Tab-separated table of C-alpha atoms in Angstrom:
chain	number	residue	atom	x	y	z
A	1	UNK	CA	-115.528	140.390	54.269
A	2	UNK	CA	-117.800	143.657	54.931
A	3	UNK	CA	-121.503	143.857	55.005
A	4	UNK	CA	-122.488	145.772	51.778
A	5	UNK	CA	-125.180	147.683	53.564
A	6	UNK	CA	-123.810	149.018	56.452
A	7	UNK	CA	-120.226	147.931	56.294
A	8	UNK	CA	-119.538	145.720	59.477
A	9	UNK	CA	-117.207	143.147	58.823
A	10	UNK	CA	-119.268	139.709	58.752
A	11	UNK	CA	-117.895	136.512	60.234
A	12	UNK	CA	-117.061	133.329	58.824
A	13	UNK	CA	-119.566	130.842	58.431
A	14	UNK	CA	-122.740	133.978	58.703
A	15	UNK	CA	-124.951	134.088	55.797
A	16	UNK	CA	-126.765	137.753	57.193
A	17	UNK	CA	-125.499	140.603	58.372
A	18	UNK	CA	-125.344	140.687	62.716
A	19	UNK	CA	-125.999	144.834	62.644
A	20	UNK	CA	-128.478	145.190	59.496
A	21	UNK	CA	-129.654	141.702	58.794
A	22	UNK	CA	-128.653	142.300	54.791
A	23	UNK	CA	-127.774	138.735	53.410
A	24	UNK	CA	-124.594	137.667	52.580
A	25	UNK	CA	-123.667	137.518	48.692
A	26	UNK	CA	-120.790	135.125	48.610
A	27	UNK	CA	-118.517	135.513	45.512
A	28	UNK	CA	-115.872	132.530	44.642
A	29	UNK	CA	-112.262	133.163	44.042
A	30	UNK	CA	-111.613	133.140	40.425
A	31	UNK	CA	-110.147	129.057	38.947
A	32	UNK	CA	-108.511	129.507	35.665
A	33	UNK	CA	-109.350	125.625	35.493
A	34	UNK	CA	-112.609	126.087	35.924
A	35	UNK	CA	-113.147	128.316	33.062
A	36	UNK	CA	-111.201	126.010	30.884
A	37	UNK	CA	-113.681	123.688	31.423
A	38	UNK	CA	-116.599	125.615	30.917
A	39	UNK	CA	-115.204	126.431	27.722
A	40	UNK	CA	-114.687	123.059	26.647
A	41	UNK	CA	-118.046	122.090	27.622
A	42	UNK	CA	-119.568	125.236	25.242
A	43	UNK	CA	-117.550	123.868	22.696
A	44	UNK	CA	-119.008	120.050	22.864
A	45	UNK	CA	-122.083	122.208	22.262
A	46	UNK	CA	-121.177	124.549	19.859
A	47	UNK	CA	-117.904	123.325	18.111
A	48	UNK	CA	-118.510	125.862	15.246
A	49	UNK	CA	-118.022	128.586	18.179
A	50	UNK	CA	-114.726	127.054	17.989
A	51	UNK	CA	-112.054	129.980	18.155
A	52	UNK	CA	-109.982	131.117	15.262
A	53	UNK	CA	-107.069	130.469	16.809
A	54	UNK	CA	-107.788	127.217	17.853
A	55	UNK	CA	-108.497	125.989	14.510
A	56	UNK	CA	-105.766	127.163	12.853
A	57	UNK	CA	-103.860	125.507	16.183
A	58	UNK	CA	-104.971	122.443	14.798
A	59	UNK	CA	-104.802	122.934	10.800
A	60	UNK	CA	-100.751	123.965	11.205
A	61	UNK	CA	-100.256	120.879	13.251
A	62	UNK	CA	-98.274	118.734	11.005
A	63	UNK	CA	-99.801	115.463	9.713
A	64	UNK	CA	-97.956	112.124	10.411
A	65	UNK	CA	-97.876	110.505	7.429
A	66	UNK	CA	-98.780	106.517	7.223
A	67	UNK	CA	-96.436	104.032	6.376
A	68	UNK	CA	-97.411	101.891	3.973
A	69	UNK	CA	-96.409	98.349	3.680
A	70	UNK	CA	-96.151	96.429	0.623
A	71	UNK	CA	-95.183	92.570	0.164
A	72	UNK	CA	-93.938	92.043	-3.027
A	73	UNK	CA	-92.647	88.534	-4.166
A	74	UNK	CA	-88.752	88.754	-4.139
A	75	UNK	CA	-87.453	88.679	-7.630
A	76	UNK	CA	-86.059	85.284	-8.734
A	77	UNK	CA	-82.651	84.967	-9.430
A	78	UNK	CA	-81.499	83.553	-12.326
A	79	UNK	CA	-79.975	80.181	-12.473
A	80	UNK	CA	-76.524	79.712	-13.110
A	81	UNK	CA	-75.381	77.037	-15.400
A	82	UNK	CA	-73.494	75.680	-12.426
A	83	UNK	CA	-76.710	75.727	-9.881
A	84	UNK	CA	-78.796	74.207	-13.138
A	85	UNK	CA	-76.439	71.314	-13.097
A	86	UNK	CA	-76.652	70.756	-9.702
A	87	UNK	CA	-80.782	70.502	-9.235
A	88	UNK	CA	-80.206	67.941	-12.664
A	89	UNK	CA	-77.662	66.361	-10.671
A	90	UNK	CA	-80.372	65.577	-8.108
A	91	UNK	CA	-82.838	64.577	-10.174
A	92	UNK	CA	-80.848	62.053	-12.254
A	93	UNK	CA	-80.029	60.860	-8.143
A	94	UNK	CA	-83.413	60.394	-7.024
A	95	UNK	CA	-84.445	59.284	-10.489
A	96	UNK	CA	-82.615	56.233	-10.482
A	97	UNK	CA	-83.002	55.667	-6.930
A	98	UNK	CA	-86.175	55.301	-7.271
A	99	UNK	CA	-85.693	53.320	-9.975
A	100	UNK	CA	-83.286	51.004	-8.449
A	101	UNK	CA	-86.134	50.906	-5.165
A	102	UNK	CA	-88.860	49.940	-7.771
A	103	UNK	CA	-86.420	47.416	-9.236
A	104	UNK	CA	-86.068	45.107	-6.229
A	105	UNK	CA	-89.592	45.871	-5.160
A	106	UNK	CA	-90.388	43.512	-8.416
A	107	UNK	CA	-87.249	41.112	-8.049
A	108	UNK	CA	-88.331	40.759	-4.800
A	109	UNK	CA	-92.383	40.192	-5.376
A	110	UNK	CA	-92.337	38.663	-9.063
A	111	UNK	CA	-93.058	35.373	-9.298
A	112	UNK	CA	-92.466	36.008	-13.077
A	113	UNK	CA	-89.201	37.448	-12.195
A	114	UNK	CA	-87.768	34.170	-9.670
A	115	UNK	CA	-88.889	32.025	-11.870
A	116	UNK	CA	-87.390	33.090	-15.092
A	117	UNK	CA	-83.400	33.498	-12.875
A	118	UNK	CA	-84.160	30.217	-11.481
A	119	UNK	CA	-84.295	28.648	-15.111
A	120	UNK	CA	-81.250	31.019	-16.356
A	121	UNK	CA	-79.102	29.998	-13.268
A	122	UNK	CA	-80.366	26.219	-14.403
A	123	UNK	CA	-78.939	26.576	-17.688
A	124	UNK	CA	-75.416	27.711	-16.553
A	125	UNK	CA	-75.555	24.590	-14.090
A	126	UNK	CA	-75.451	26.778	-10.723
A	127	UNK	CA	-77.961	24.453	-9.546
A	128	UNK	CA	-78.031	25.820	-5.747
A	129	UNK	CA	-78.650	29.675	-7.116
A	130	UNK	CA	-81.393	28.273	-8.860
A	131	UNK	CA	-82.806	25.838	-6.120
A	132	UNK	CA	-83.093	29.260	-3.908
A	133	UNK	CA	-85.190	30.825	-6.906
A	134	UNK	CA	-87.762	28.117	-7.230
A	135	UNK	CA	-88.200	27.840	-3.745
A	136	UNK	CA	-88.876	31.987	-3.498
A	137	UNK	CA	-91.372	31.523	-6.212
A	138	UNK	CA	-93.082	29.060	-4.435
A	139	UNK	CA	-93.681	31.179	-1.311
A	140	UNK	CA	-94.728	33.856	-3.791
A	141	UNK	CA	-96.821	31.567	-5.647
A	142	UNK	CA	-97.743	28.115	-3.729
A	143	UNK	CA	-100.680	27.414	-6.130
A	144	UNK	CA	-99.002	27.429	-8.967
A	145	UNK	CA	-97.027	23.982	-9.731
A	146	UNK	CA	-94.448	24.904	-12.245
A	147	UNK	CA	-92.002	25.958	-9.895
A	148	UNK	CA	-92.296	22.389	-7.777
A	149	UNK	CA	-92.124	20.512	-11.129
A	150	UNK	CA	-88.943	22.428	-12.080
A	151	UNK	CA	-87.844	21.706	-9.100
A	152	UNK	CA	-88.944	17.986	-9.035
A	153	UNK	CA	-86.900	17.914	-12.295
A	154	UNK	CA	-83.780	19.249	-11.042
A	155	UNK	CA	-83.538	17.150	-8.152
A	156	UNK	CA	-84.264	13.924	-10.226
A	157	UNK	CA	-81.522	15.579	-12.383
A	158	UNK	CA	-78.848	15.627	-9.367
A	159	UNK	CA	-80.068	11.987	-7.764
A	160	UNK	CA	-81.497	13.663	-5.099
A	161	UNK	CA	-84.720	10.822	-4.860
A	162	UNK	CA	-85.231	11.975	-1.330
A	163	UNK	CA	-85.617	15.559	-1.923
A	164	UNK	CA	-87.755	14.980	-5.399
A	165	UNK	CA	-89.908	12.924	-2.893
A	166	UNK	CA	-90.618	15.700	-0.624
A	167	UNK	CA	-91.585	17.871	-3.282
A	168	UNK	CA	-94.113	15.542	-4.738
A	169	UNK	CA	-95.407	14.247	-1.486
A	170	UNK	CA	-96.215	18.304	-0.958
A	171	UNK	CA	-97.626	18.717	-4.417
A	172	UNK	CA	-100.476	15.577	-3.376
A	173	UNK	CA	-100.631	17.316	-0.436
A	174	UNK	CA	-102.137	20.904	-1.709
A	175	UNK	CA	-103.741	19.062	-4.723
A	176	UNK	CA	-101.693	20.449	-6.975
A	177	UNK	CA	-100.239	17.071	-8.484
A	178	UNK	CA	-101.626	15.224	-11.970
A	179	UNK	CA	-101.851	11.684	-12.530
A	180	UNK	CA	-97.863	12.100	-13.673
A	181	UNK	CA	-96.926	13.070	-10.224
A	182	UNK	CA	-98.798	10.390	-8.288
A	183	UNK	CA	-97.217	8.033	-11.211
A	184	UNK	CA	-93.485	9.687	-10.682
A	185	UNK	CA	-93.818	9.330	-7.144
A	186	UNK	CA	-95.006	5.954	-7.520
A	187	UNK	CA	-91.786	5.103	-9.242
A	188	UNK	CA	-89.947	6.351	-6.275
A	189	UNK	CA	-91.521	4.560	-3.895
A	190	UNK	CA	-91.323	0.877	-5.928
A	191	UNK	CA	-87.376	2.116	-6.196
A	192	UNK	CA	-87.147	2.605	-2.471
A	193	UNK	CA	-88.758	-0.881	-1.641
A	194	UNK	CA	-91.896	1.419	-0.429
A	195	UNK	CA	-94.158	-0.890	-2.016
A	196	UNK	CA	-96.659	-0.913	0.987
A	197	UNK	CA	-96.947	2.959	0.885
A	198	UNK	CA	-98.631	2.920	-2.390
A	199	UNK	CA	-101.781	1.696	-1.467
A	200	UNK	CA	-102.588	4.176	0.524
A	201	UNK	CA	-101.351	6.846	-1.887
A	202	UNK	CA	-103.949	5.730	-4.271
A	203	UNK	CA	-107.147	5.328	-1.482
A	204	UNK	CA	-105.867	9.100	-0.041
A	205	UNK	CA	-106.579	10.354	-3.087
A	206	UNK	CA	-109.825	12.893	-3.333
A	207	UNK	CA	-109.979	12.623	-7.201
A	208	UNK	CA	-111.526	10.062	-8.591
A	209	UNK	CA	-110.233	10.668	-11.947
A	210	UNK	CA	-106.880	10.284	-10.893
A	211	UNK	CA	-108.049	7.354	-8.711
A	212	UNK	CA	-109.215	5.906	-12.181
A	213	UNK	CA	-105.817	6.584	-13.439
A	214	UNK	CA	-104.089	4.722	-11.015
A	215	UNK	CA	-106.051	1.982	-10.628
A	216	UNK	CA	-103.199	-0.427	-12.551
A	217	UNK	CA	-101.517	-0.268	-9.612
A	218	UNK	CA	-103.919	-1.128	-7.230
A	219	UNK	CA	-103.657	-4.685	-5.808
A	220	UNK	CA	-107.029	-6.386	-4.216
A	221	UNK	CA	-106.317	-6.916	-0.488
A	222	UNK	CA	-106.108	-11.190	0.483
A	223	UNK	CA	-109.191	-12.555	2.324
A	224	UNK	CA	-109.535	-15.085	4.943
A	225	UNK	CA	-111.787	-17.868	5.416
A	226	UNK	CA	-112.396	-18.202	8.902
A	227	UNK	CA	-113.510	-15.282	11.032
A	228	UNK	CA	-110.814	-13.635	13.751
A	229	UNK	CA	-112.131	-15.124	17.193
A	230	UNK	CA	-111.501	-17.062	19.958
A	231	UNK	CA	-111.287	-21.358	19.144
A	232	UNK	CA	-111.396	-23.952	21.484
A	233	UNK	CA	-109.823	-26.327	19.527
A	234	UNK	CA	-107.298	-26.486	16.601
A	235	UNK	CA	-107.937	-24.585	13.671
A	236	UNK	CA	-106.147	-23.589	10.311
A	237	UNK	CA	-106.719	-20.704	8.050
A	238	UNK	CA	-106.699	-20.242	4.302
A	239	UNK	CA	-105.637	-17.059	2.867
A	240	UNK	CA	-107.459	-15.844	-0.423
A	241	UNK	CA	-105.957	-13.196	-3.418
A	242	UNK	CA	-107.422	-12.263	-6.624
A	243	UNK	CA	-104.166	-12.301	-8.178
A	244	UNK	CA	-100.413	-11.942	-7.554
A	245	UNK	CA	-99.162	-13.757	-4.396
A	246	UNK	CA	-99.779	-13.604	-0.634
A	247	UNK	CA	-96.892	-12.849	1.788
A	248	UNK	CA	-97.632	-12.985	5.515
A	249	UNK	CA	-96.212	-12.705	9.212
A	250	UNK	CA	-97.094	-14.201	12.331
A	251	UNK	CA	-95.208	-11.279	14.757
A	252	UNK	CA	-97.709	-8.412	13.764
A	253	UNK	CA	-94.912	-6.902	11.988
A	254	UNK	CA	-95.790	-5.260	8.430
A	255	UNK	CA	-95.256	-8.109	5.362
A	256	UNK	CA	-93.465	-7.820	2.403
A	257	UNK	CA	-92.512	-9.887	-0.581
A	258	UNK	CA	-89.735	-10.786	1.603
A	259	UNK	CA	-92.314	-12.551	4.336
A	260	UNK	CA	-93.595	-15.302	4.297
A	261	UNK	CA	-95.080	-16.824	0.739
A	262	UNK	CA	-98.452	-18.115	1.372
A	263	UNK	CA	-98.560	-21.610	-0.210
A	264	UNK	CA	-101.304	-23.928	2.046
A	265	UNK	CA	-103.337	-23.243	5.328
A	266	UNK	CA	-101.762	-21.702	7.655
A	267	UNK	CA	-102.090	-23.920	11.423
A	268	UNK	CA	-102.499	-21.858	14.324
A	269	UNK	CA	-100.793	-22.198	17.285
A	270	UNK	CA	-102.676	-22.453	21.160
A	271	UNK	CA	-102.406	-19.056	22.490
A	272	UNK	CA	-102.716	-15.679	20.824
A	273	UNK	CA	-101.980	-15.457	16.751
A	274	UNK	CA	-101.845	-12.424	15.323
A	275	UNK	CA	-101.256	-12.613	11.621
A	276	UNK	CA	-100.785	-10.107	8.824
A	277	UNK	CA	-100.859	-10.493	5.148
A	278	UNK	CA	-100.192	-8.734	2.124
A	279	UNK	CA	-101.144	-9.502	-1.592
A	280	UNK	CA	-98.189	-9.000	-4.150
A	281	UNK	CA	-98.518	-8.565	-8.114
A	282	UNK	CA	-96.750	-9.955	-10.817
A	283	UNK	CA	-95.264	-6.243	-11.238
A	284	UNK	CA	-94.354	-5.612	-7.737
A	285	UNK	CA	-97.339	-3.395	-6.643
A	286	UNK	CA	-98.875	-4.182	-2.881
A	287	UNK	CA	-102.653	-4.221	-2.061
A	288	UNK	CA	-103.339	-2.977	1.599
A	289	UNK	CA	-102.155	-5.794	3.951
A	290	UNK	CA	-105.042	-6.562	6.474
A	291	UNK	CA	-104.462	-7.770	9.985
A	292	UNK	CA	-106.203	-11.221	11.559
A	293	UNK	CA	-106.152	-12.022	15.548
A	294	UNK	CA	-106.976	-15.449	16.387
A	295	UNK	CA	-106.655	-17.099	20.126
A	296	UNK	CA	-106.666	-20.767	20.940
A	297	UNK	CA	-107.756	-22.147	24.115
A	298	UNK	CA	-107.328	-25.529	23.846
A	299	UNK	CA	-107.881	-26.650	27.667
A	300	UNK	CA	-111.258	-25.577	28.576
């Protein structure tokens, strides 16, 4: 590079001139990219000093167009006889499925519904079928006692005493029995020889009027008239009924009217007596038998 001034060529890296001491004007190469970008910058600032040709650069560029998208609902097809038939087909299936699932929903939760086959099966004499009704009902139902009467009825019907007796003795039970059950299982028991179970029967019984009710075939217990104890000497015992007779033993055991039949004082024996007696009426029915305990001791 020469010194404008005088001419001498200047060195690199000297800002004045060694000969004249005339400054050095430095002057850059020319950068194509450095124009672009001064350009670009003046037209940030100025954009309407855009060029012609730019514009119309930009206006002939073609312009994408957008796709649209559209969701339309498919269009239904018709249905064909044959397709119609099969979605009735399908109904009429799950139609009478659930028809048939309701069905045994009831016949199997109806107490209505076990009762009423249990009486039809009755009628055609399939007694079992209709044993296995009753007895569903009852789980369905246990507070209601038709089904155990029905049932009480049947057995009676068939001679099956011990299985009628069951029934009944569950009816008392619950307190679902009348003064006609206590009475029919009354009748079982004098037909059985339970004669001493009737007593209690009676006396179990919460309800006074059916207590009332039953009263005609209560029997007043026999009384004694010497006190249980120890005796030091020999003693005899009369036995006392309001009616009917008095039956006794002398082993503990429970008496019957096929015990001993009270007639006089009874003599007691040295050593340990344990007697039990039981008051019988004219029509069979016992009284609650009541146990006596009596020792001798004759040598002290």
């Amino acid at each position: 590079m020469l010194c404008k001034k005088c001419g001498t060529k200047l060195k690199d890296g000297h800002v004045y001139c060694e000969k004249c001491g005339e400054p050095v004007q430095i002057v850059p190469d020319f950068n194509p990219l450095d124009e672009a970008v001064l350009e670009n910058v003046a037209g940030m600032m100025n954009p309407e000093e855009k060029s012609a040709s730019d514009w119309k650069a930009i206006q002939e560029k073609p312009v994408q167009e957008k796709t649209v998208h559209t969701h339309s609902k498919p269009q239904s097809k018709a249905l064909t006889p044959r397709r119609k038939l099969w979605i009735l087909g399908i109904a009429v299936t799950l139609l009478i499925t659930g028809g048939a699932v309701g069905f045994l929903t009831y016949r199997n939760h109806s107490y209505t519904y076990q009762f009423q086959k249990a009486q039809e099966y009755r009628d055609k004499q399939k007694i079992s079928r209709a044993i296995e009704y009753l007895e569903r009902a009852m789980e369905l139902k246990p507070e209601d006692p038709a089904a155990y009467e029905t049932l009480v009825e049947i057995y009676t019907e068939q001679h099956e005493d011990e299985q009628a007796v069951v029934v009944l003795e569950h009816m008392i039970d619950e307190g679902l029995a009348t003064v006609e059950e206590y009475e029919e299982l009354i009748g079982f028991y004098k037909k059985d020889e339970r004669m001493s179970d009737i007593p209690d029967l009676i006396l179990d019984c919460t309800d006074q009027n059916i207590r009332k009710e039953l009263s005609v075939y209560m029997v007043s217990a026999p009384d004694v008239d010497l006190a249980p104890g120890i005796y030091y000497k020999n003693v005899e015992i009369e036995l006392l009924a309001d009616k009917g007779e008095i039956y006794y033993t002398f082993d503990g055991s429970q008496p019957t009217h096929k015990s001993h039949l009270y007639v006089r004082p009874i003599m007691l024996r040295e050593g340990k007596n344990t007697i039990r007696a039981v008051a019988v009426s004219e029509d069979g029915y016992y009284s609650q038998d009541i146990t006596l305990e009596y020792e001798i001791k004759l040598d002290q």
